[in-house]
Structures are given as structure tokens and as C-alpha cells.
PDB file of C-alpha atoms in Angstrom:
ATOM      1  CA  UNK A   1      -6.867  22.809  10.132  1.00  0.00           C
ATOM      2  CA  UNK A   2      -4.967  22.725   6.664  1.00  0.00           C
ATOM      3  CA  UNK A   3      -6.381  19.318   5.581  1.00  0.00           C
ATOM      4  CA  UNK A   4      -9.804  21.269   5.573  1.00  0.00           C
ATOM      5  CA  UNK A   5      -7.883  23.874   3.331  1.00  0.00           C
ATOM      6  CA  UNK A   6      -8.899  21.410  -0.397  1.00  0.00           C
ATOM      7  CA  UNK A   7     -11.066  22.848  -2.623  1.00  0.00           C
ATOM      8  CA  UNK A   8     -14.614  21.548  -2.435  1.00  0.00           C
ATOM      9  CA  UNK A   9     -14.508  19.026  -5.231  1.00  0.00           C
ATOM     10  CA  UNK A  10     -11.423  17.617  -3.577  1.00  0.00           C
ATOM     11  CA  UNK A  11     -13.383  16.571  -1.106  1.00  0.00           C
ATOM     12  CA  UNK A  12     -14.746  13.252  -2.010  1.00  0.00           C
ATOM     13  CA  UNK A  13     -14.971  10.958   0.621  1.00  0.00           C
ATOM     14  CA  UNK A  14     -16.384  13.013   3.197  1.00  0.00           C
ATOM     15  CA  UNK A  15     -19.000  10.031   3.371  1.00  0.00           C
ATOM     16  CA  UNK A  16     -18.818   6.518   3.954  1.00  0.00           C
ATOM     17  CA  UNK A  17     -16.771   5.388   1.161  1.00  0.00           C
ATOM     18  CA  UNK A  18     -14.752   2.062   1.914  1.00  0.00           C
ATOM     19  CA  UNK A  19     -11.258   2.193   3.111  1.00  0.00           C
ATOM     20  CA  UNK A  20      -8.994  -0.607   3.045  1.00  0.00           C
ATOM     21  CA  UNK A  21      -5.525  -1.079   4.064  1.00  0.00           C
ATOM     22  CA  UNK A  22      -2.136  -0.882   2.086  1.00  0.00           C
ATOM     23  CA  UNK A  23       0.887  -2.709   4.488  1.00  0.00           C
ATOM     24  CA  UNK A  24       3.827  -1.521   3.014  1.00  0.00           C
ATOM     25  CA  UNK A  25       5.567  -4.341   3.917  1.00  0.00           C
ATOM     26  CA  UNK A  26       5.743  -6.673   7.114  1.00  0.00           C
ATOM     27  CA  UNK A  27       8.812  -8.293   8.685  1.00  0.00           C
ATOM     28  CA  UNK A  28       9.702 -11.921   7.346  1.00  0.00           C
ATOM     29  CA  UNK A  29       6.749 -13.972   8.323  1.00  0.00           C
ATOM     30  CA  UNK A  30       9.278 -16.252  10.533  1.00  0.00           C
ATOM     31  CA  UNK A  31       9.471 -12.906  12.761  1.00  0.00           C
ATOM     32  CA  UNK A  32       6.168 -11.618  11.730  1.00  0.00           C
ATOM     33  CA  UNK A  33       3.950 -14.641  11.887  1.00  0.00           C
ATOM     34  CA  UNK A  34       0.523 -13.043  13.924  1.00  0.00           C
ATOM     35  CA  UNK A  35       0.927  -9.778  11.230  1.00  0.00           C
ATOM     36  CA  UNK A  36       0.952 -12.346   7.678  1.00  0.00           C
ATOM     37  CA  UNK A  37      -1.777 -14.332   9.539  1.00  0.00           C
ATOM     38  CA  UNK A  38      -4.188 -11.407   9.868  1.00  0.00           C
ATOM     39  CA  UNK A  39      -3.891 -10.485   6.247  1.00  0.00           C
ATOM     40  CA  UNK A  40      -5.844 -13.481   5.271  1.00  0.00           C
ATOM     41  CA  UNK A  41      -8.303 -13.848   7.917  1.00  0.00           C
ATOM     42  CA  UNK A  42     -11.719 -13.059   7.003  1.00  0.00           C
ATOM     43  CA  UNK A  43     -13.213  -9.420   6.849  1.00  0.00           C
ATOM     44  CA  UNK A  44      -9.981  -7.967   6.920  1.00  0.00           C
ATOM     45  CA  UNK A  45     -10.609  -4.964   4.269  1.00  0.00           C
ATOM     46  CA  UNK A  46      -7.091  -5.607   3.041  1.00  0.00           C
ATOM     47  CA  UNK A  47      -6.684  -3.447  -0.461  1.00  0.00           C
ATOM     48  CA  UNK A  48      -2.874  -4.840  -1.178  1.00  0.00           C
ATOM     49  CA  UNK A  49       0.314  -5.906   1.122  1.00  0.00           C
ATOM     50  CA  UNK A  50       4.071  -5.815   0.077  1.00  0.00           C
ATOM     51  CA  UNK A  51       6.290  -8.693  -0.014  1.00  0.00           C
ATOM     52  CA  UNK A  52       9.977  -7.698   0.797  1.00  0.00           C
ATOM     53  CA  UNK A  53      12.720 -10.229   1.142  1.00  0.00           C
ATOM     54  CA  UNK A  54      16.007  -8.382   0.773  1.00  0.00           C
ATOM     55  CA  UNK A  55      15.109  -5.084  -0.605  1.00  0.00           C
ATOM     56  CA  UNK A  56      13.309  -6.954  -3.557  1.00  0.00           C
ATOM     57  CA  UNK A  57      12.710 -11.061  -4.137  1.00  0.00           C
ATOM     58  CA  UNK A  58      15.682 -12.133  -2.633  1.00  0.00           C
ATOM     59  CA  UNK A  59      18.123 -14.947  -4.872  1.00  0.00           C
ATOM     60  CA  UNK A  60      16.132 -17.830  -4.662  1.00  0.00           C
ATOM     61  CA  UNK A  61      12.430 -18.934  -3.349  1.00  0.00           C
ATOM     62  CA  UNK A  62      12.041 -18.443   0.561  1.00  0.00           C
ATOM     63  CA  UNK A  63      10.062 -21.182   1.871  1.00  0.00           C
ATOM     64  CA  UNK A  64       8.252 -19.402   4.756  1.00  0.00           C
ATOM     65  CA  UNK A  65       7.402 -16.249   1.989  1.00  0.00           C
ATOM     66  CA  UNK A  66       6.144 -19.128  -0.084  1.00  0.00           C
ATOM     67  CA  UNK A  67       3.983 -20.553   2.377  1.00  0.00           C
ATOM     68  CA  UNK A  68       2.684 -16.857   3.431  1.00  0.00           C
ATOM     69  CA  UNK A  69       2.157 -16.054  -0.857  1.00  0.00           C
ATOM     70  CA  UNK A  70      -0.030 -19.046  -1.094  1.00  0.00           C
ATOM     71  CA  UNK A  71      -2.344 -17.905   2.203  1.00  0.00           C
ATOM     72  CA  UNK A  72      -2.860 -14.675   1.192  1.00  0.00           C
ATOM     73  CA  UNK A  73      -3.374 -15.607  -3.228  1.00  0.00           C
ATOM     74  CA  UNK A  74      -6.282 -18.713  -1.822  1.00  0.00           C
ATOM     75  CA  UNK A  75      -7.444 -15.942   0.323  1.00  0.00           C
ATOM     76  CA  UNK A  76      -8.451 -13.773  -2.608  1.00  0.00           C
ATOM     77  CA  UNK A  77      -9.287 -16.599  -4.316  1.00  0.00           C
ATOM     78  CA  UNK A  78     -12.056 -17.180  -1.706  1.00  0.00           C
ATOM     79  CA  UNK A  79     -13.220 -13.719  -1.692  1.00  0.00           C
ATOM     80  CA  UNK A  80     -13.407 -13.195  -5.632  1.00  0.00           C
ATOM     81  CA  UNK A  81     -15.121 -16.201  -6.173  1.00  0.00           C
ATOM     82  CA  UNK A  82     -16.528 -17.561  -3.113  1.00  0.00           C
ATOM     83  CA  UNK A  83     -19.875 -19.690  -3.186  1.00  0.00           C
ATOM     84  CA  UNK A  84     -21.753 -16.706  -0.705  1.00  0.00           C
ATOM     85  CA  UNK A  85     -21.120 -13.752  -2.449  1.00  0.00           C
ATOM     86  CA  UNK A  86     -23.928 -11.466  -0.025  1.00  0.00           C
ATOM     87  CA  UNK A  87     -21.582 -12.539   3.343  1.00  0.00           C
ATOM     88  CA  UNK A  88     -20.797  -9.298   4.517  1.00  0.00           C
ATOM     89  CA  UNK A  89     -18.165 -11.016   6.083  1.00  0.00           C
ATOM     90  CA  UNK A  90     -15.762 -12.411   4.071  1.00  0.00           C
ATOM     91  CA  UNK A  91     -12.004 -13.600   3.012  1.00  0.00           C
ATOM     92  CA  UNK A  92      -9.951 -10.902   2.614  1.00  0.00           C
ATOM     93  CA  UNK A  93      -9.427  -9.753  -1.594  1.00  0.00           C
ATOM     94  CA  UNK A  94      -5.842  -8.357  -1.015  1.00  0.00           C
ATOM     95  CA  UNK A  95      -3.106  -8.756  -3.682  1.00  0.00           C
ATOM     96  CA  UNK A  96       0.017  -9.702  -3.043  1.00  0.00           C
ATOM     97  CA  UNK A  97       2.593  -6.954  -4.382  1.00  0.00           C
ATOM     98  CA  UNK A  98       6.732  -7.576  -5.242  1.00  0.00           C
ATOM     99  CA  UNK A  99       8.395  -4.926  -3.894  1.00  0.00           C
ATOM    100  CA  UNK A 100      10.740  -3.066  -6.183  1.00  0.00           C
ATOM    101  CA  UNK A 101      13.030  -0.600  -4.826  1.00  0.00           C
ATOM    102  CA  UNK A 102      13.833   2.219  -7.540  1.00  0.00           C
ATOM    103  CA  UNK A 103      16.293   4.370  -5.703  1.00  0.00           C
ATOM    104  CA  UNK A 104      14.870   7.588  -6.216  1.00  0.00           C
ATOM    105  CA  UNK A 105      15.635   6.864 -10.057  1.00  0.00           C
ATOM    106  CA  UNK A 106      19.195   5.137  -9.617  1.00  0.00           C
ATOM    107  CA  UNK A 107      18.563   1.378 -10.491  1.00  0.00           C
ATOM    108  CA  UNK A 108      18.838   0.393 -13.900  1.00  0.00           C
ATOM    109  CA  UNK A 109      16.037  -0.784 -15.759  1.00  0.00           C
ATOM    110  CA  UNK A 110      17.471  -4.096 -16.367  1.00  0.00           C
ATOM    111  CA  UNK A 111      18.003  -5.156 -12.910  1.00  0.00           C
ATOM    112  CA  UNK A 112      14.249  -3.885 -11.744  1.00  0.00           C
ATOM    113  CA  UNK A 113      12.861  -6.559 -14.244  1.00  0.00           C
ATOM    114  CA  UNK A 114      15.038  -8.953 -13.480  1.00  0.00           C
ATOM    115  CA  UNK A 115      13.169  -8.740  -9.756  1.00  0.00           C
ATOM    116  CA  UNK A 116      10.561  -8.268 -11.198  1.00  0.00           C
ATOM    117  CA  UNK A 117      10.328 -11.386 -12.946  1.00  0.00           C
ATOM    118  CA  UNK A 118      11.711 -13.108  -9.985  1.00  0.00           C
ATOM    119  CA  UNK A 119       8.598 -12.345  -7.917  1.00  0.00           C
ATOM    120  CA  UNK A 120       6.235 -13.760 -10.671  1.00  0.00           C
ATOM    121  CA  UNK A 121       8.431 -16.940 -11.000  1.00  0.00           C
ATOM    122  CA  UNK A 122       8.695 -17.461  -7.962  1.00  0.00           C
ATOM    123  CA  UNK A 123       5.560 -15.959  -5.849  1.00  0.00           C
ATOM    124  CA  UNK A 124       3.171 -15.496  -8.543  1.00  0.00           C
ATOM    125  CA  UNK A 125       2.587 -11.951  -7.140  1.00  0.00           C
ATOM    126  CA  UNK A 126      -0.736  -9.701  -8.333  1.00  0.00           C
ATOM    127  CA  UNK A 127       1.266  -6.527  -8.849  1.00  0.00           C
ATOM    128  CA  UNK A 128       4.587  -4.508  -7.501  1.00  0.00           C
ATOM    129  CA  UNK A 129       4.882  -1.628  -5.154  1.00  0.00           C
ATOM    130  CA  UNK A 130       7.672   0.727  -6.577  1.00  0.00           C
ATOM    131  CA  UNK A 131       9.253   1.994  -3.394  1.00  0.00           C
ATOM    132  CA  UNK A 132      11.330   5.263  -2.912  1.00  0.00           C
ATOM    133  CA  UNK A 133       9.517   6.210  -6.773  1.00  0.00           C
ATOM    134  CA  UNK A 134      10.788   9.596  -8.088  1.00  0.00           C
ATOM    135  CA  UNK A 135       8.638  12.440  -8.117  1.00  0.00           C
ATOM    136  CA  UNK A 136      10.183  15.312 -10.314  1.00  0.00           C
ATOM    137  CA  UNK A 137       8.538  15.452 -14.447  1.00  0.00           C
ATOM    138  CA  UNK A 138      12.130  14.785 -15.564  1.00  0.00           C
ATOM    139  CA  UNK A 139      11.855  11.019 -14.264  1.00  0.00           C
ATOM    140  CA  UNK A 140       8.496  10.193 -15.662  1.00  0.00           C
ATOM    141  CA  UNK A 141       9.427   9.031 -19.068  1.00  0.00           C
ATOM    142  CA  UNK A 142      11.387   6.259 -17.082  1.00  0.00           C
ATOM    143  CA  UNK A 143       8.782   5.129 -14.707  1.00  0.00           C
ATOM    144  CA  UNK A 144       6.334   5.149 -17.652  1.00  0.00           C
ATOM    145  CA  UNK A 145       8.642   2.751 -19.105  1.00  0.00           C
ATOM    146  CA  UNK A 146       9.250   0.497 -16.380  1.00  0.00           C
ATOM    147  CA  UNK A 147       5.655   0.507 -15.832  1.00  0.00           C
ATOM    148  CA  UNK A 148       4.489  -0.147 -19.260  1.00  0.00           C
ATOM    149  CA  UNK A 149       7.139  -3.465 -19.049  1.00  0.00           C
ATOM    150  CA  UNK A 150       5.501  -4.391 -15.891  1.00  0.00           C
ATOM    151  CA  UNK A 151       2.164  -4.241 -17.030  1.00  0.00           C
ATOM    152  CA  UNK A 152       3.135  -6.734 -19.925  1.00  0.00           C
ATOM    153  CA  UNK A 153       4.687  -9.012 -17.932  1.00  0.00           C
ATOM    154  CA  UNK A 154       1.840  -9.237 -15.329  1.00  0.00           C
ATOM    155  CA  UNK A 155      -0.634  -9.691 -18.526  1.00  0.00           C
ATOM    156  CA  UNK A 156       1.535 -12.302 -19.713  1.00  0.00           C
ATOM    157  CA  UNK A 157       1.888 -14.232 -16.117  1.00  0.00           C
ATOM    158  CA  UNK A 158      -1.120 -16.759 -14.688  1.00  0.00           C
ATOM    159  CA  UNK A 159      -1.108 -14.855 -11.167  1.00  0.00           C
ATOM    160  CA  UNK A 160      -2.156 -11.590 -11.611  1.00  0.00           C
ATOM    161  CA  UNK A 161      -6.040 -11.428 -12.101  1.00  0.00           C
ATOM    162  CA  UNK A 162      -7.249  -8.137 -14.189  1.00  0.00           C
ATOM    163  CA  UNK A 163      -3.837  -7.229 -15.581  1.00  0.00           C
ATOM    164  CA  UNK A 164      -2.230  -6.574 -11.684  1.00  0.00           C
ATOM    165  CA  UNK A 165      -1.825  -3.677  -9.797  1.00  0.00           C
ATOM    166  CA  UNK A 166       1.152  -1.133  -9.703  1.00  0.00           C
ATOM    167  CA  UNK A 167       1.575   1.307  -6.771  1.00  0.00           C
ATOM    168  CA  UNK A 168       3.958   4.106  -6.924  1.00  0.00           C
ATOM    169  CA  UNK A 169       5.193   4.630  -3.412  1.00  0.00           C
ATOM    170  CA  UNK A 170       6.315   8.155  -3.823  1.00  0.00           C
ATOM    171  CA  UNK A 171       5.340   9.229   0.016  1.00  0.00           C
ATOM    172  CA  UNK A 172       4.803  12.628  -1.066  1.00  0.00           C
ATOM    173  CA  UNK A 173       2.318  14.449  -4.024  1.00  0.00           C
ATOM    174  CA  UNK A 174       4.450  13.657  -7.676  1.00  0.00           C
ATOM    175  CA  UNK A 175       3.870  15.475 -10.713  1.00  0.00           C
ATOM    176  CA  UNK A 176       0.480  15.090 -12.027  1.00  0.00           C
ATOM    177  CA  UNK A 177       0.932  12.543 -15.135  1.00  0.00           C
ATOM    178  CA  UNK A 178       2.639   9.806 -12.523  1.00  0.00           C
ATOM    179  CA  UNK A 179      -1.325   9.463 -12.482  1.00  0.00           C
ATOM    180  CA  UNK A 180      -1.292   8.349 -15.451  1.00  0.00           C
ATOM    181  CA  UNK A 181       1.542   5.976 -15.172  1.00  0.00           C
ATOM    182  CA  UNK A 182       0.270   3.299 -12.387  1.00  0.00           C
ATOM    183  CA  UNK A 183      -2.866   2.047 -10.462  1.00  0.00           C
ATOM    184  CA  UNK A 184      -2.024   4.245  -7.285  1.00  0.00           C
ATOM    185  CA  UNK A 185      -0.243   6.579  -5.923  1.00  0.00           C
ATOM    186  CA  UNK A 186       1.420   6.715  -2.674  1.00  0.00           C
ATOM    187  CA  UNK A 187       1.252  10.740  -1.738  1.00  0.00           C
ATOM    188  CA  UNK A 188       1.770  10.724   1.791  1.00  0.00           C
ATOM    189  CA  UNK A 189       3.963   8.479   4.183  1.00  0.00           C
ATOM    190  CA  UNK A 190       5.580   9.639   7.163  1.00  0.00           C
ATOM    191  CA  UNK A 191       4.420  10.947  10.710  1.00  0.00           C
ATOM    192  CA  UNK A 192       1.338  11.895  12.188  1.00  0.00           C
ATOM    193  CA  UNK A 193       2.731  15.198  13.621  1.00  0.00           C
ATOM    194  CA  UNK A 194       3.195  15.630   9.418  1.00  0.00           C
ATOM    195  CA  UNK A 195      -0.215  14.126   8.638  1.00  0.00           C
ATOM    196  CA  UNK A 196      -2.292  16.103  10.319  1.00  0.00           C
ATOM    197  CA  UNK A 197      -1.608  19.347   9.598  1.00  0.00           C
ATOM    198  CA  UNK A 198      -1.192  18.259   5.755  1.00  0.00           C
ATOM    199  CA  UNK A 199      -2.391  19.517   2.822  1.00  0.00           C
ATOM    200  CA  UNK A 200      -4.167  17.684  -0.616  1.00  0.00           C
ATOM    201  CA  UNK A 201      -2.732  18.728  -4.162  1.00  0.00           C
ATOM    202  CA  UNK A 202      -5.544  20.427  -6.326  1.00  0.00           C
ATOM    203  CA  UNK A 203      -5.079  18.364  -9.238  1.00  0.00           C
ATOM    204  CA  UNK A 204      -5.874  15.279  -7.453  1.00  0.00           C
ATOM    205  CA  UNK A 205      -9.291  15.812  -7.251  1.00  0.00           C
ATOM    206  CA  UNK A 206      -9.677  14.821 -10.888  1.00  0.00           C
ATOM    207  CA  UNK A 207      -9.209  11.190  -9.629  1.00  0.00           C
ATOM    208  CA  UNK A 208     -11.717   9.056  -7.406  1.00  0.00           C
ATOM    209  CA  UNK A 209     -10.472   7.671  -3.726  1.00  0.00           C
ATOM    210  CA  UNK A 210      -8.911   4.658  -5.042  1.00  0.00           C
ATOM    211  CA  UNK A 211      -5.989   6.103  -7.151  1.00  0.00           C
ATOM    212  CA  UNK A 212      -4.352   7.344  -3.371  1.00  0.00           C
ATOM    213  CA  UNK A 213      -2.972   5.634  -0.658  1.00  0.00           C
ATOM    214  CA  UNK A 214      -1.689   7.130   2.794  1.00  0.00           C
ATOM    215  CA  UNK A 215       0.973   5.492   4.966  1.00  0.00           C
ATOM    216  CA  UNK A 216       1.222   7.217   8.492  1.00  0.00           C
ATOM    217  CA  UNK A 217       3.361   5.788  11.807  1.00  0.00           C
ATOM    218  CA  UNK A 218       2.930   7.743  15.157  1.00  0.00           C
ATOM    219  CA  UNK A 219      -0.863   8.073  15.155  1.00  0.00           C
ATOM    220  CA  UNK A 220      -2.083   7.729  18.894  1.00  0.00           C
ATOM    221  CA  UNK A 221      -5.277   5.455  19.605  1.00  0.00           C
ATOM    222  CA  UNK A 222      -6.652   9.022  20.726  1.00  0.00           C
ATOM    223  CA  UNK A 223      -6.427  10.229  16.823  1.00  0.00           C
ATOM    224  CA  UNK A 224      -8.017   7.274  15.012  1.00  0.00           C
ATOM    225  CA  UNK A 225     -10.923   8.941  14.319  1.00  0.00           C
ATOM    226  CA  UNK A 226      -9.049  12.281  13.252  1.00  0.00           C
ATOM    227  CA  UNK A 227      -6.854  10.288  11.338  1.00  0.00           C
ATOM    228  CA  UNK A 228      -9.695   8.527   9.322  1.00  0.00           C
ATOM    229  CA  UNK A 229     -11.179  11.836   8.503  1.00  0.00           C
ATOM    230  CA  UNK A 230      -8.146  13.695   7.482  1.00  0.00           C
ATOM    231  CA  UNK A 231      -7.526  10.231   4.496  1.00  0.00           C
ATOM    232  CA  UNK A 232     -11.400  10.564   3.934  1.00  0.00           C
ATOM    233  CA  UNK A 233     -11.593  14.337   3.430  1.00  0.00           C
ATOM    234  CA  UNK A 234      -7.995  14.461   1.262  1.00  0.00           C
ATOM    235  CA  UNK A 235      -9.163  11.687  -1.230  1.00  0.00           C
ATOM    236  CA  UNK A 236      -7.064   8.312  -0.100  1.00  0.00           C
ATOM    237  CA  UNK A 237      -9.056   5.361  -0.444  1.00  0.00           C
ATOM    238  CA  UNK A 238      -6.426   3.006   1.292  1.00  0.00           C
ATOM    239  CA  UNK A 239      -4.360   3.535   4.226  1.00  0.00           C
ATOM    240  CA  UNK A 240      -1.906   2.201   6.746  1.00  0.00           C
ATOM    241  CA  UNK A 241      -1.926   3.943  10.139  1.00  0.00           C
ATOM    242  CA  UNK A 242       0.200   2.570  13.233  1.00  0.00           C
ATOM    243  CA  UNK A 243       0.839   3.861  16.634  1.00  0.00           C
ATOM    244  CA  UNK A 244       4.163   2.321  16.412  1.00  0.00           C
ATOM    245  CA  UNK A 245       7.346   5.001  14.611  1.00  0.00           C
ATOM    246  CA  UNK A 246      10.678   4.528  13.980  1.00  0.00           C
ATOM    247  CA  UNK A 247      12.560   4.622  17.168  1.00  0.00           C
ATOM    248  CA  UNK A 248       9.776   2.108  18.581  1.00  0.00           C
ATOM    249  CA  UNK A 249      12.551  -0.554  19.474  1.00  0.00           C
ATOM    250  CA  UNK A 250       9.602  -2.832  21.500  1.00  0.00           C
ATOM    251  CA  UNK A 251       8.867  -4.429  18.862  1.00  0.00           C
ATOM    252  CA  UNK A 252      12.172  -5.274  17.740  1.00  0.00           C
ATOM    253  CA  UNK A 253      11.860  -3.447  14.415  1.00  0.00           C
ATOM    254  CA  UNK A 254      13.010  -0.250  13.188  1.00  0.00           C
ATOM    255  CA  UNK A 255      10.696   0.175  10.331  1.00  0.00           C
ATOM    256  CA  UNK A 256       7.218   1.094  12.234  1.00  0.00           C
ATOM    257  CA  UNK A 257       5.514  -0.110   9.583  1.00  0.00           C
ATOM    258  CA  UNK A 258       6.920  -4.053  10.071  1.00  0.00           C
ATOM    259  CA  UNK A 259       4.512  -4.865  12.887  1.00  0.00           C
ATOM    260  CA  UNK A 260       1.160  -4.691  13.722  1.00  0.00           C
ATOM    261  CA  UNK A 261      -0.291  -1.554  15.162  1.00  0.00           C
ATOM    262  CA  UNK A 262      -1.104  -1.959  19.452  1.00  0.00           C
ATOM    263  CA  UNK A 263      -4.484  -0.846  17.973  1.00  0.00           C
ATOM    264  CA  UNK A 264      -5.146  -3.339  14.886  1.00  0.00           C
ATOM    265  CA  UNK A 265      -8.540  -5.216  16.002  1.00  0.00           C
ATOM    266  CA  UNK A 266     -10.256  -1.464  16.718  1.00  0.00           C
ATOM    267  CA  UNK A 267      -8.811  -0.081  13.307  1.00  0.00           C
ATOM    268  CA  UNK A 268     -10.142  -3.113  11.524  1.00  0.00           C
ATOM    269  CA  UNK A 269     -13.627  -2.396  13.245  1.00  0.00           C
ATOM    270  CA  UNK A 270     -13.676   1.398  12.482  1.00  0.00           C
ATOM    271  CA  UNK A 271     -13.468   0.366   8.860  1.00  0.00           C
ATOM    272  CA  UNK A 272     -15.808  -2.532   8.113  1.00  0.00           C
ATOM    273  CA  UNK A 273     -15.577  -5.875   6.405  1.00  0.00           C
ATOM    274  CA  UNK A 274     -13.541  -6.394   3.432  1.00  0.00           C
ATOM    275  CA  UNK A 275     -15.475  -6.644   0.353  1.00  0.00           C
ATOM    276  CA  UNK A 276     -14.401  -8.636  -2.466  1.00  0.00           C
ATOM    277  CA  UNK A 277     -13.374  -6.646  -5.780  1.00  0.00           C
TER     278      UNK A 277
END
């Protein structure tokens, strides 16, 4: 299979490294409530989840996003600093990330901080995904820019514990120095007819597990296992696989990635407990 194509030092989590999920970003808890729930409950080894009100933070405070921000912030709260730190099961450590939509390059600079700072105002958020990120060398002076800003204003907010997290949701491998530019990097999201016959850029065997994330809809119950061993053997350390894809009207959602997958509880059980940071 391709995936087995990497060079040998590429493949780094051949073993039982932790996973942990990434949700890319979940309906409006009013239509979504069972999916916000289960990102707080205990064990769940939940790595970061999106919060995406209208493309970005909306133009005022959403009650109901409000509510679902302050489950999943005492949640890590528990988990970082909880009074049995050996539990092996425990409240989930996720951080809540403000979802900033770059266009491929096309918003201006000025308007992505202005969400930006609307998320910390208002949802005192531990980070920002940077959705539909460009890829190409030209536009990395830019995104090391925007990131830079967004780094500073994390550091200078009360909600974001070790200076925040930034994830570059490029969906595909970027040029090599957006490594260099943010926590993680998105490098695959799309289908499992895609996935699994995918193969792992070289140069990102430089960096450990937790610098890549995976987002895949379409992946059969059947192909768990395959699935799991195709994120292992490439180098992701968090992922987001679903059965559900995006002409899955059932659920009511286009975006397969809104809802919970049919197979959640047996996902959550293939990986483990969550482990506080």
C-alpha cells in the first residue's frame, strides 16, 4: 500500500503512541447537544475541538456556545489540575480553538484579528484553528505574521494556558517552514477512498507525532483498525475519523464532520483514556 511507501524514520508511531482527537468543528450545540456533551465527559482523549459560529465568532456572545465554552475550559481545568492525578481515567484536557477562516490567503489581516480577539473576549478560547490555510512558500510570510500576532494576543489573554495552541488546517502537506509557523499542522482532510492509499511527505519526519493532525469522513466501521494504522505509521498524533461524508443528509448536516461518527463509543475505546497534558 502507498502509506507503507515513507522512509523508515518516517515511521514513528508504529507503536503505541497516544492518539487523541481533533473535531474540526461540531454543529451549534442547540443542534449538536449529545456531540459538545461528549467532549467533556471523562476519558475522552480529546487533543483540541473548533468552535464555529458563523464562519468565525459570530457579532456578539452566543449564549448556548457560552454555556458549551465553559464545559469544555472546567473540563481541562479538571484534568490539568485535578486532585488524582494517577486516574487513568480522567476529564478530558481538550482546548477550545476560535475558528478563523483565511480564505486560501484572501482575508485581510485586520479583519482575522478582529475575530480573533472576539473569541478571547468573548469565549476565552485556548488557541485558533486557521481553516482553508494556504499552502504555497509565497503565502508564508503572511501566515507567519498572523501567527506571530496570535501568539501575542493569546500570551497576553487569561484563557489560554502555556501560550495556546495554533493549528493550521491546510488538509493537504504545505511547504516545509509552515512547520515552523504554528503548533500543528493539518496535512490530510478529506475521504477515506483518498486516505488510504495516501502518501507521508519526507520532510515530515523531522517532527514528532504531535505536530500532525488527520481529518478523514467516509471511513467504514470495517476500516477502523486500517485507518488507525495508516495515522500511526504516517506520523499524525491526532485525528478525526467518521463514517459519516458529505452527502450523508441523515444527520441533517452537510459537513460530515458536524456530527458524531455511528461508531464514536468503539473509536473512543480503540484509543484509550485521555491523559491530561
Amino acid at each position: 500500500m502507498p502509506y507503507l511507501t515513507a522512509p523508515a524514520d518516517a515511521r514513528r508511531t508504529a507503536g503505541g503512541e497516544q492518539l487523541g482527537f481533533g473535531v474540526p468543528g461540531y454543529a451549534h450545540p442547540l443542534l449538536a447537544p449529545a456531540e459538545w456533551a461528549e467532549l467533556a465527559r471523562p476519558g475522552t482523549p480529546l487533543h483540541w475541538a473548533v468552535l464555529n459560529i458563523a464562519d468565525g465568532p459570530g457579532s456578539r456572545p452566543d449564549p448556548h456556545c457560552l454555556e458549551a465554552a465553559g464545559r469544555l475550559r472546567n473540563a481541562r481545568e479538571r484534568a490539568l489540575h485535578g486532585c488524582s492525578p494517577d486516574d487513568t481515567v480522567r476529564a478530558s484536557g481538550g482546548r477550545l480553538l476560535g475558528h478563523l477562516d483565511l480564505a486560501w490567503g484572501e482575508r485581510p489581516f485586520e479583519e482575522l484579528i478582529a475575530d480573533a480577539r472576539s473569541f478571547i473576549d468573548w469565549y476565552r478560547i485556548g488557541g485558533f484553528y486557521l481553516a482553508r490555510c494556504p499552502a504555497e512558500r509565497t503565502e508564508l510570510p503572511a501566515v507567519r505574521r498572523l501567527t506571530g500576532t496570535l501568539h501575542a494576543l493569546l500570551a497576553e489573554s487569561d484563557s489560554a494556558d502555556d501560550g495556546g495552541r495554533l493549528v493550521l488546517g491546510h488538509g493537504r502537506h504545505p511547504y516545509p517552514g509552515y512547520a515552523e509557523a504554528a503548533d500543528q499542522l493539518v496535512t490530510f482532510q478529506g475521504p477515506w477512498t483518498d486516505y488510504r492509499w495516501s502518501q507521508v511527505a519526507e520532510w515530515t519526519a523531522e517532527y514528532p507525532p504531535e505536530r500532525f493532525a488527520h481529518l478523514v469522513h467516509g471511513v467504514p466501521r470495517t476500516h477502523l483498525e486500517e485507518a488507525m494504522r495508516i495515522a500511526r505509521w504516517q506520523g499524525a498524533g491526532t485525528i478525526f475519523f467518521t463514517d459519516r461524508n458529505d452527502r450523508d443528509d441523515r444527520s441533517g448536516q452537510s459537513d460530515p464532520f458536524a456530527a458524531l461518527p455511528r461508531y464514536w463509543d468503539e473509536i473512543v475505546s480503540r484509543i484509550g483514556p485521555g491523559i491530561s497534558e
